[in-house]
Amino acid sequence: MSRTPNILLITSDQQHWNTIGAFQSEISTPNLDRLARQGTTFDRAYCPNPTCTPSRASIITGMYPSQHGAWTLGTKLLEDRHTVGESFQEAGYRTALVGKAHFQPLKSTEEYPSSEAYPILQDLEYWRHFHGPFYGFDHVELTRNHTNEAHVGQHYALWLEEQGCTNWRDYFLPPTGTMDPSVTYTWPIPEKYHYNTWIAERTNSLLEQYTHDDDPFFLWASFFDPHPEYLVPEPWDSMYDPDDLTIPSITPGEHDRNPPHFQLTQEENPNFEHLVETGFGIHGYRSHHYYEYGDKSRLTKYDKKKLVGVYYGMISMMDKYIGKILDKLDELGIADDTIVVFTTDHGHFFGQHGLQAKGGFHYEDLIKIPFIVRYPGEVPAAKKSNAIQSLVDLAPTFLSLCNIAIPHAMTGIDQKKVWMGAKEAVRNHALCEFRHEPTTIHQKTYVEQRYKITVYYNQTYGELFDLEQDPDERFNLWNEPEYTELKSELLLKYIWAELGKESMPMPRIHHA
């Protein structure tokens, strides 16, 4: 490989691994299908944490949340952490992020200031003049809202006004906007003002600029969908007939063998007070008979079907705008020189195991992610691989592909040879962390080709699943006597994996 490639990272937000039309006939994603035909799909890719901030910080640091420090939602990635963008900048690359960052929380303090927090979030004059630097990106264009959230602002709000959408507050919730909170499924915002349109337009503008200047680039197009609330404009809201879709559900009794927080999610009014330490919300630790976002009403049989149809519609609409970005690469004549990676930050529940959205439940639905790599002439086309991938591997692999030195502190693995088809695998496991409270909610999962095991801090309960014999993870083997020896073996492998991922900021250079 003699070329110096560009890097285009395209991500969705909270997308279930099995929502690409090329591999799932109930959903339409022609542009992601195009990527799959032209590149390699990795069907064993994992996030390092099933929530946004930790996983997104891992993407740019090449480190696990327990290492880079942004260990949960409501924390921030400290500015002294080295990022992949800084390495690209040092090598002469242009670096940019358009869309969702979420490296910082919605609240700012004197000790931990956040530029993604109120009130600066909605100080449009500030954002009119600020485009970076930001975590190794020399140019950023940001917003912070999923669908109609009141967190709308930053560069997206400025763009809305530039497009003539002076009534943009009508499409967002109070106190920022005036939209009726009871409206669901159909988002009244015109498609031309949707953030998908904004992300594609601004990404393509940067692609044109970099091509004109003949500059190599590392560009992240970061979409917000299909993260709930379940809202999408017409006609995408009715694109799928819910009665035609397979709707996941719980298997009676499947949580009987699971840790206690699983059973509590199926109660009408569960009590999780014994797990509360910080006093802040705990994702997923609630009754899953209700919506997570707003808890408007109990999920009816219709809701459970309709939200899947709208979730699919959100993905299909996003796919249209991903297609516009891919078309721009072709139009500019740089597709062959650009490595395109499509993935997401973590997965999603829409009924699987009786669960909705996300939380401390490390089923494959939540920690396994879609993952496609395209690099014409270098990465095999129309190939599926079961080589294990992790989002922590993105940063070192991107640098390796561009012949840039990988910082010693990065703990992700260089997947270059695997992506290019020269090696079957470089990982035999993935690790996923979920720490939502300092001590009471702290778990880690070790997953290999066949088995996975989850351990909890200061707890004797856990999970052990045989993904070959029980791919839907219905039967927890943790307490089964005949699996005692296997459990001990997997626990030892997990400890080895923890030891193996320790950061080594510099090599050893002498004997003493």
Coordinates of C-alpha atoms in Angstrom, one line a residue:
M1 CA 0.0 0.0 0.0
S2 CA 1.8 3.1 -1.2
R3 CA -1.1 5.6 -1.1
T4 CA -1.5 8.1 1.7
P5 CA -5.2 7.7 2.4
N6 CA -7.9 9.9 3.8
I7 CA -10.1 8.8 6.6
L8 CA -13.8 9.2 6.6
L9 CA -15.5 7.9 9.8
I10 CA -19.3 7.8 9.6
T11 CA -21.2 6.9 12.8
S12 CA -24.8 6.6 13.9
D13 CA -25.9 6.7 17.5
Q14 CA -27.3 3.7 19.4
Q15 CA -27.9 1.4 16.3
H16 CA -28.6 -2.3 16.8
W17 CA -26.1 -4.4 14.9
N18 CA -28.8 -6.2 12.9
T19 CA -30.3 -3.2 11.1
I20 CA -28.5 -3.2 7.8
G21 CA -30.6 -4.2 4.8
A22 CA -27.9 -6.3 3.2
F23 CA -28.2 -8.8 6.1
Q24 CA -31.7 -8.1 7.4
S25 CA -34.6 -8.1 4.8
E26 CA -37.1 -6.1 6.9
I27 CA -35.1 -2.9 6.7
S28 CA -34.0 -0.8 3.7
T29 CA -30.5 0.7 3.7
P30 CA -29.3 0.9 0.1
N31 CA -26.3 3.0 0.8
L32 CA -25.0 1.0 3.8
D33 CA -25.6 -2.1 1.5
R34 CA -23.4 -0.4 -1.1
L35 CA -20.7 0.0 1.5
A36 CA -21.1 -3.7 2.4
R37 CA -20.8 -4.7 -1.3
Q38 CA -17.7 -2.6 -1.7
G39 CA -16.0 -3.4 1.5
T40 CA -15.7 -5.9 4.4
T41 CA -18.4 -6.2 7.1
F42 CA -17.2 -7.3 10.5
D43 CA -20.0 -9.1 12.3
R44 CA -18.2 -9.4 15.7
A45 CA -17.5 -5.8 16.5
Y46 CA -18.0 -4.4 20.0
C47 CA -18.2 -1.1 21.8
P48 CA -16.0 -0.6 25.0
N49 CA -19.0 0.8 26.8
P50 CA -22.8 0.8 26.0
T51 CA -23.2 4.6 26.5
C52 CA -22.2 7.6 24.5
T53 CA -19.5 9.6 26.2
P54 CA -17.3 6.7 27.2
S55 CA -17.4 5.0 23.8
R56 CA -17.0 8.2 21.8
A57 CA -14.0 9.1 24.0
S58 CA -12.5 5.7 23.3
I59 CA -12.9 6.2 19.5
I60 CA -10.6 9.3 19.6
T61 CA -8.2 8.1 22.3
G62 CA -7.7 4.5 21.5
M63 CA -8.1 3.7 25.2
Y64 CA -10.8 2.1 27.3
P65 CA -13.1 4.3 29.5
S66 CA -11.4 3.0 32.6
Q67 CA -8.2 4.4 31.1
H68 CA -9.1 7.7 29.4
G69 CA -11.2 8.7 32.4
A70 CA -14.6 9.6 30.8
W71 CA -16.1 6.6 32.6
T72 CA -19.8 7.3 32.3
L73 CA -22.4 9.8 31.1
G74 CA -22.1 13.1 33.0
T75 CA -18.3 13.0 33.0
K76 CA -15.9 14.6 30.4
L77 CA -12.9 13.5 28.5
L78 CA -10.2 15.7 30.1
E79 CA -8.4 17.9 27.7
D80 CA -4.9 16.6 28.5
R81 CA -5.7 13.2 27.0
H82 CA -4.0 12.6 23.6
T83 CA -6.3 12.1 20.8
V84 CA -6.0 10.5 17.3
G85 CA -6.8 13.9 15.7
E86 CA -3.7 15.4 17.3
S87 CA -1.6 12.6 15.8
F88 CA -3.2 13.3 12.4
Q89 CA -2.6 17.1 12.7
E90 CA 1.1 16.5 13.5
A91 CA 1.3 14.4 10.3
G92 CA -0.2 17.3 8.2
Y93 CA -3.8 16.1 8.0
R94 CA -6.9 18.3 8.2
T95 CA -9.2 17.1 11.0
A96 CA -12.9 17.8 11.4
L97 CA -16.0 16.6 13.3
V98 CA -19.5 17.4 12.1
G99 CA -22.5 16.4 14.2
K100 CA -22.5 14.8 17.6
A101 CA -19.4 15.0 19.9
H102 CA -20.7 14.3 23.5
F103 CA -17.2 14.3 25.0
Q104 CA -18.5 16.6 27.7
P105 CA -21.6 16.8 29.9
L106 CA -24.6 19.1 29.9
K107 CA -23.5 20.8 33.1
S108 CA -20.3 22.8 33.6
T109 CA -18.5 23.4 36.9
E110 CA -15.5 25.5 37.8
E111 CA -13.3 22.5 38.2
Y112 CA -14.7 20.7 35.1
P113 CA -15.9 23.2 32.5
S114 CA -17.9 22.0 29.6
S115 CA -18.5 23.7 26.3
E116 CA -21.3 21.2 25.6
A117 CA -23.3 22.5 28.6
Y118 CA -25.9 25.1 29.4
P119 CA -25.9 28.1 28.9
I120 CA -23.0 28.2 26.4
L121 CA -24.6 25.4 24.5
Q122 CA -27.2 27.9 23.2
D123 CA -25.0 31.0 23.0
L124 CA -25.2 31.3 19.2
E125 CA -22.9 34.2 19.0
Y126 CA -20.2 32.1 20.7
W127 CA -20.7 29.3 18.2
R128 CA -20.7 31.7 15.3
H129 CA -17.1 32.3 16.0
F130 CA -15.9 29.0 17.5
H131 CA -15.0 26.1 15.2
G132 CA -12.1 24.6 17.2
P133 CA -9.7 23.4 18.1
F134 CA -11.6 20.7 20.0
Y135 CA -10.0 17.4 21.1
G136 CA -7.7 17.2 18.1
F137 CA -10.2 18.5 15.6
D138 CA -9.2 21.7 14.0
H139 CA -12.7 22.3 12.7
V140 CA -16.0 21.3 14.5
E141 CA -19.7 21.9 13.7
L142 CA -21.8 20.6 16.6
T143 CA -25.1 20.2 18.2
R144 CA -26.2 18.2 21.2
N145 CA -29.9 17.2 20.6
H146 CA -31.3 13.8 19.7
T147 CA -34.4 14.5 17.7
N148 CA -36.5 17.2 19.4
E149 CA -34.5 17.5 22.6
A150 CA -34.3 21.0 24.2
H151 CA -30.5 20.7 24.0
V152 CA -30.5 22.0 20.4
G153 CA -28.2 24.9 19.7
Q154 CA -24.5 25.4 18.6
H155 CA -23.8 25.3 14.9
Y156 CA -26.9 23.4 14.0
A157 CA -29.2 26.2 15.2
L158 CA -27.0 28.7 13.4
W159 CA -27.4 26.7 10.2
L160 CA -31.2 26.5 10.7
E161 CA -31.4 30.3 10.8
E162 CA -29.1 30.6 7.7
Q163 CA -31.5 28.3 5.8
G164 CA -34.4 30.6 6.6
C165 CA -35.9 28.4 9.3
T166 CA -36.6 31.3 11.7
N167 CA -39.3 29.3 13.5
W168 CA -36.9 26.4 14.3
R169 CA -37.9 26.5 18.0
D170 CA -41.3 25.1 17.0
Y171 CA -39.7 21.7 16.4
F172 CA -37.9 21.3 19.8
L173 CA -39.1 20.8 23.3
P174 CA -39.4 23.5 26.0
P175 CA -37.8 25.4 27.5
T176 CA -35.8 26.0 24.3
G177 CA -38.6 25.4 22.0
T178 CA -42.4 25.2 21.9
M179 CA -43.1 21.7 20.5
D180 CA -45.9 19.7 22.2
P181 CA -44.1 17.0 24.4
S182 CA -47.0 14.6 23.8
V183 CA -46.2 14.3 20.1
T184 CA -44.4 11.1 19.2
Y185 CA -43.4 9.1 16.2
T186 CA -43.9 11.9 13.6
W187 CA -41.5 14.8 13.9
P188 CA -43.1 17.8 12.2
I189 CA -39.7 19.3 11.2
P190 CA -39.3 19.5 7.3
E191 CA -36.7 17.1 6.1
K192 CA -34.7 19.9 4.6
Y193 CA -34.1 21.3 8.1
H194 CA -33.4 17.9 9.7
Y195 CA -29.9 17.5 11.2
N196 CA -29.2 14.6 8.8
T197 CA -29.4 17.2 6.0
W198 CA -27.2 19.5 7.9
I199 CA -24.5 16.8 8.6
A200 CA -24.4 15.7 5.0
E201 CA -24.3 19.2 3.6
R202 CA -21.5 20.4 6.0
T203 CA -19.5 17.1 5.6
N204 CA -19.7 17.5 1.8
S205 CA -18.6 21.1 2.0
L206 CA -15.5 20.1 3.9
L207 CA -14.8 17.3 1.5
E208 CA -14.9 19.8 -1.4
Q209 CA -12.6 22.2 0.5
Y210 CA -10.0 19.5 1.4
T211 CA -10.1 18.2 -2.2
H212 CA -9.6 21.7 -3.6
D213 CA -6.7 22.3 -1.3
D214 CA -5.2 18.8 -2.0
D215 CA -5.1 18.2 1.8
P216 CA -5.3 14.7 3.4
F217 CA -8.1 14.6 6.0
F218 CA -9.5 12.7 9.0
L219 CA -13.2 13.6 8.9
W220 CA -15.9 12.3 11.3
A221 CA -19.5 12.6 10.2
S222 CA -21.3 11.9 13.4
F223 CA -25.1 11.3 13.0
F224 CA -27.6 11.4 15.9
D225 CA -30.1 8.8 14.8
P226 CA -31.6 6.3 15.5
H227 CA -31.1 7.3 19.2
P228 CA -34.6 7.8 20.7
E229 CA -36.9 9.7 21.2
Y230 CA -38.6 7.8 18.3
L231 CA -39.3 10.7 16.0
V232 CA -38.7 11.1 12.2
P233 CA -40.2 13.4 9.6
E234 CA -42.7 12.2 7.0
P235 CA -42.7 10.0 5.0
W236 CA -40.1 8.1 7.0
D237 CA -42.4 7.8 10.0
S238 CA -44.8 5.5 8.0
M239 CA -42.2 3.8 5.8
Y240 CA -42.6 0.5 7.7
D241 CA -45.9 -1.2 8.6
P242 CA -45.4 -2.4 12.1
D243 CA -47.5 -5.4 11.4
D244 CA -44.9 -6.6 8.9
L245 CA -42.0 -6.4 11.3
T246 CA -40.5 -9.0 13.6
I247 CA -40.9 -7.5 17.1
P248 CA -38.5 -8.9 19.7
S249 CA -39.9 -9.9 23.1
I250 CA -38.9 -11.5 26.4
T251 CA -38.9 -15.2 26.9
P252 CA -40.9 -16.0 30.1
G253 CA -38.5 -16.9 32.9
E254 CA -35.3 -15.9 31.2
H255 CA -34.4 -13.4 33.9
D256 CA -34.9 -15.9 36.7
R257 CA -31.2 -16.9 36.5
N258 CA -29.9 -13.4 36.0
P259 CA -28.6 -10.8 38.4
P260 CA -31.4 -9.0 40.3
H261 CA -31.4 -5.8 38.4
F262 CA -32.7 -7.7 35.3
Q263 CA -35.8 -8.9 37.1
L264 CA -36.5 -5.5 38.6
T265 CA -36.7 -4.0 35.1
Q266 CA -39.8 -6.1 34.5
E267 CA -41.7 -4.8 37.6
E268 CA -44.2 -2.0 37.4
N269 CA -42.6 0.1 40.1
P270 CA -39.1 -1.3 40.8
N271 CA -36.9 0.1 43.6
F272 CA -33.3 0.7 42.7
E273 CA -32.5 3.0 45.7
H274 CA -29.9 0.6 47.0
L275 CA -27.8 1.3 43.9
V276 CA -27.9 5.1 44.0
E277 CA -24.6 6.8 45.1
T278 CA -24.3 10.0 43.1
G279 CA -27.9 10.9 43.0
F280 CA -27.9 11.2 39.2
G281 CA -30.0 9.1 36.9
I282 CA -29.0 5.6 36.2
H283 CA -29.6 4.5 32.5
G284 CA -31.7 1.4 32.2
Y285 CA -32.4 1.0 35.9
R286 CA -36.2 1.5 35.8
S287 CA -39.4 -0.3 34.7
H288 CA -39.0 -1.2 31.0
H289 CA -42.8 -1.3 30.6
Y290 CA -42.4 2.4 29.9
Y291 CA -40.5 4.7 27.5
E292 CA -37.1 5.7 28.7
Y293 CA -37.3 9.3 27.4
G294 CA -40.1 11.1 29.1
D295 CA -42.0 8.0 30.5
K296 CA -45.1 9.3 28.8
S297 CA -47.2 6.2 29.3
R298 CA -47.0 2.5 29.5
L299 CA -45.9 0.8 26.3
T300 CA -48.9 -0.7 24.6
K301 CA -48.8 -3.6 22.2
Y302 CA -49.1 -1.0 19.4
D303 CA -46.3 1.1 20.8
K304 CA -43.9 -1.9 20.9
K305 CA -44.5 -2.4 17.2
K306 CA -44.7 1.2 16.1
L307 CA -41.5 2.2 17.8
V308 CA -39.6 -0.5 15.8
G309 CA -41.1 0.8 12.6
V310 CA -40.1 4.4 13.4
Y311 CA -36.6 3.3 14.6
Y312 CA -36.2 1.6 11.2
G313 CA -37.5 4.7 9.5
M314 CA -34.8 6.8 11.3
I315 CA -32.1 4.4 10.1
S316 CA -33.4 4.5 6.5
M317 CA -33.6 8.3 6.4
M318 CA -30.0 8.5 7.8
D319 CA -28.9 6.0 5.1
K320 CA -30.2 8.4 2.5
Y321 CA -27.8 11.2 3.7
I322 CA -24.9 8.8 4.2
G323 CA -25.5 8.1 0.5
K324 CA -25.1 11.7 -0.3
I325 CA -21.7 11.7 1.4
L326 CA -20.6 8.6 -0.4
D327 CA -21.8 10.2 -3.7
K328 CA -19.7 13.2 -3.0
L329 CA -16.6 11.1 -2.7
D330 CA -17.3 9.7 -6.1
E331 CA -18.1 13.1 -7.6
L332 CA -14.8 14.5 -6.2
G333 CA -12.8 11.5 -7.5
I334 CA -11.4 10.7 -4.1
A335 CA -13.3 7.5 -3.2
D336 CA -10.4 5.2 -4.1
D337 CA -8.1 7.3 -1.8
T338 CA -10.4 7.4 1.2
I339 CA -10.9 4.7 3.8
V340 CA -14.5 4.8 4.9
V341 CA -15.6 3.2 8.1
F342 CA -19.3 3.0 9.2
T343 CA -20.1 2.0 12.7
T344 CA -22.0 3.2 15.8
D345 CA -21.2 4.1 19.4
H346 CA -23.2 1.2 20.9
G347 CA -26.3 -0.9 20.3
H348 CA -29.9 -0.7 21.4
F349 CA -32.8 -2.7 22.8
F350 CA -36.3 -2.5 21.2
G351 CA -38.0 -5.3 23.1
Q352 CA -35.2 -7.9 23.2
H353 CA -35.2 -9.6 26.7
G354 CA -38.1 -7.2 27.6
L355 CA -35.7 -4.2 27.5
Q356 CA -35.8 -0.8 25.9
A357 CA -33.0 1.5 24.9
K358 CA -29.8 0.9 27.0
G359 CA -28.4 0.3 30.5
G360 CA -26.3 -2.2 32.4
F361 CA -27.3 -5.3 30.4
H362 CA -24.4 -6.6 28.3
Y363 CA -26.4 -8.6 25.8
E364 CA -25.1 -8.7 22.2
D365 CA -28.0 -6.4 21.3
L366 CA -26.4 -3.6 23.2
I367 CA -22.6 -4.2 23.0
K368 CA -22.3 -5.7 19.5
I369 CA -22.3 -3.1 16.7
P370 CA -22.6 -2.7 12.9
F371 CA -19.1 -2.3 11.4
I372 CA -18.2 -1.9 7.7
V373 CA -14.8 -0.9 6.2
R374 CA -14.3 0.2 2.6
Y375 CA -10.9 1.0 0.9
P376 CA -11.0 0.1 -2.8
G377 CA -8.2 -2.1 -3.9
E378 CA -6.9 -2.7 -0.3
V379 CA -9.8 -3.9 1.8
P380 CA -11.6 -7.0 0.3
A381 CA -15.0 -6.2 -1.2
A382 CA -18.2 -8.1 -0.5
K383 CA -16.6 -10.0 2.4
K384 CA -17.9 -10.9 5.8
S385 CA -15.5 -11.5 8.6
N386 CA -16.0 -12.8 12.2
A387 CA -12.7 -11.3 13.3
I388 CA -13.4 -9.5 16.6
Q389 CA -13.2 -5.7 16.5
S390 CA -13.5 -3.0 19.1
L391 CA -14.0 0.7 18.8
V392 CA -10.8 1.2 20.8
D393 CA -9.0 -0.2 17.8
L394 CA -10.1 2.5 15.4
A395 CA -7.5 5.1 16.4
P396 CA -4.4 2.9 16.2
T397 CA -5.7 1.3 13.0
F398 CA -6.4 4.6 11.3
L399 CA -2.9 5.8 12.2
S400 CA -1.3 2.5 11.0
L401 CA -3.1 2.7 7.7
C402 CA -1.8 6.2 7.2
N403 CA 1.8 5.2 8.2
I404 CA 1.7 7.5 11.3
A405 CA 3.3 6.3 14.5
I406 CA 0.8 4.9 17.1
P407 CA 1.2 6.5 20.5
H408 CA 2.5 4.0 23.0
A409 CA -0.3 4.9 25.5
M410 CA -3.1 3.6 23.1
T411 CA -4.3 0.3 24.2
G412 CA -6.4 -0.6 21.2
I413 CA -5.0 -3.1 18.7
D414 CA -3.8 -2.3 15.2
Q415 CA -6.3 -4.1 12.9
K416 CA -4.7 -3.0 9.6
K417 CA -3.7 -6.5 8.4
V418 CA -7.1 -7.9 9.3
W419 CA -9.0 -5.1 7.5
M420 CA -6.8 -5.7 4.4
G421 CA -7.4 -9.4 4.5
A422 CA -3.7 -10.3 5.2
K423 CA -4.5 -11.9 8.6
E424 CA -7.5 -13.7 10.0
A425 CA -7.6 -12.0 13.4
V426 CA -5.5 -10.1 15.9
R427 CA -7.9 -10.3 18.7
N428 CA -9.3 -13.3 20.5
H429 CA -11.6 -11.3 22.8
A430 CA -13.3 -7.9 23.4
L431 CA -13.9 -6.1 26.7
C432 CA -16.9 -4.0 27.5
E433 CA -17.2 -1.8 30.6
F434 CA -20.3 -0.3 32.3
R435 CA -19.7 1.9 35.3
H436 CA -22.6 4.2 36.1
E437 CA -21.9 4.7 39.8
P438 CA -18.6 4.6 41.7
T439 CA -19.1 1.2 43.3
T440 CA -22.7 -0.1 43.1
I441 CA -23.0 -0.2 39.3
H442 CA -19.6 -1.4 37.9
Q443 CA -19.4 -4.3 35.6
K444 CA -17.2 -5.7 32.9
T445 CA -17.7 -8.3 30.1
Y446 CA -15.2 -10.5 28.4
V447 CA -16.4 -11.9 25.1
E448 CA -14.6 -14.4 22.8
Q449 CA -15.8 -16.3 19.8
R450 CA -18.0 -18.7 21.6
Y451 CA -18.5 -17.6 25.2
K452 CA -19.0 -14.4 27.2
I453 CA -18.8 -13.7 30.9
T454 CA -19.8 -10.6 32.9
V455 CA -18.6 -9.8 36.4
Y456 CA -19.8 -7.2 38.9
Y457 CA -17.8 -5.3 41.4
N458 CA -18.2 -6.8 44.9
Q459 CA -20.9 -9.2 43.8
T460 CA -20.9 -13.0 43.5
Y461 CA -23.6 -13.1 40.8
G462 CA -22.7 -12.7 37.1
E463 CA -23.5 -13.9 33.6
L464 CA -22.1 -16.7 31.4
F465 CA -23.5 -17.3 28.0
D466 CA -22.7 -19.9 25.2
L467 CA -23.2 -17.8 22.1
E468 CA -22.9 -20.9 19.9
Q469 CA -25.6 -23.0 21.6
D470 CA -27.6 -20.0 22.9
P471 CA -27.2 -17.1 20.5
D472 CA -30.2 -15.2 21.9
E473 CA -28.7 -15.4 25.4
R474 CA -31.8 -16.8 27.1
F475 CA -30.0 -19.2 29.5
N476 CA -27.5 -17.8 32.0
L477 CA -25.0 -20.6 32.9
W478 CA -23.3 -18.7 35.8
N479 CA -24.7 -21.0 38.5
E480 CA -24.9 -24.2 36.6
P481 CA -22.7 -26.8 38.3
E482 CA -21.6 -28.5 35.0
Y483 CA -20.2 -25.1 33.9
T484 CA -18.1 -24.4 37.0
E485 CA -14.8 -25.4 35.3
L486 CA -15.6 -23.3 32.2
K487 CA -16.5 -20.3 34.4
S488 CA -13.2 -20.5 36.2
E489 CA -11.4 -20.7 32.9
L490 CA -13.2 -17.7 31.5
L491 CA -12.6 -15.7 34.7
L492 CA -8.9 -16.4 34.3
K493 CA -9.0 -15.3 30.7
Y494 CA -10.8 -12.1 31.7
I495 CA -8.0 -11.3 34.2
W496 CA -5.4 -11.9 31.5
A497 CA -7.4 -9.5 29.3
E498 CA -7.3 -6.9 32.0
L499 CA -3.6 -7.3 32.5
G500 CA -3.0 -7.2 28.7
K501 CA -4.8 -3.9 28.2
E502 CA -2.8 -1.9 30.7
S503 CA -1.4 1.2 29.1
M504 CA 2.4 1.5 28.5
P505 CA 3.1 5.1 27.7
M506 CA 6.7 4.4 26.7
P507 CA 8.7 1.3 25.8
R508 CA 11.5 0.1 28.1
I509 CA 14.7 1.6 26.9
H510 CA 17.3 0.2 29.3
H511 CA 17.8 -2.5 31.9
A512 CA 17.6 0.0 34.8

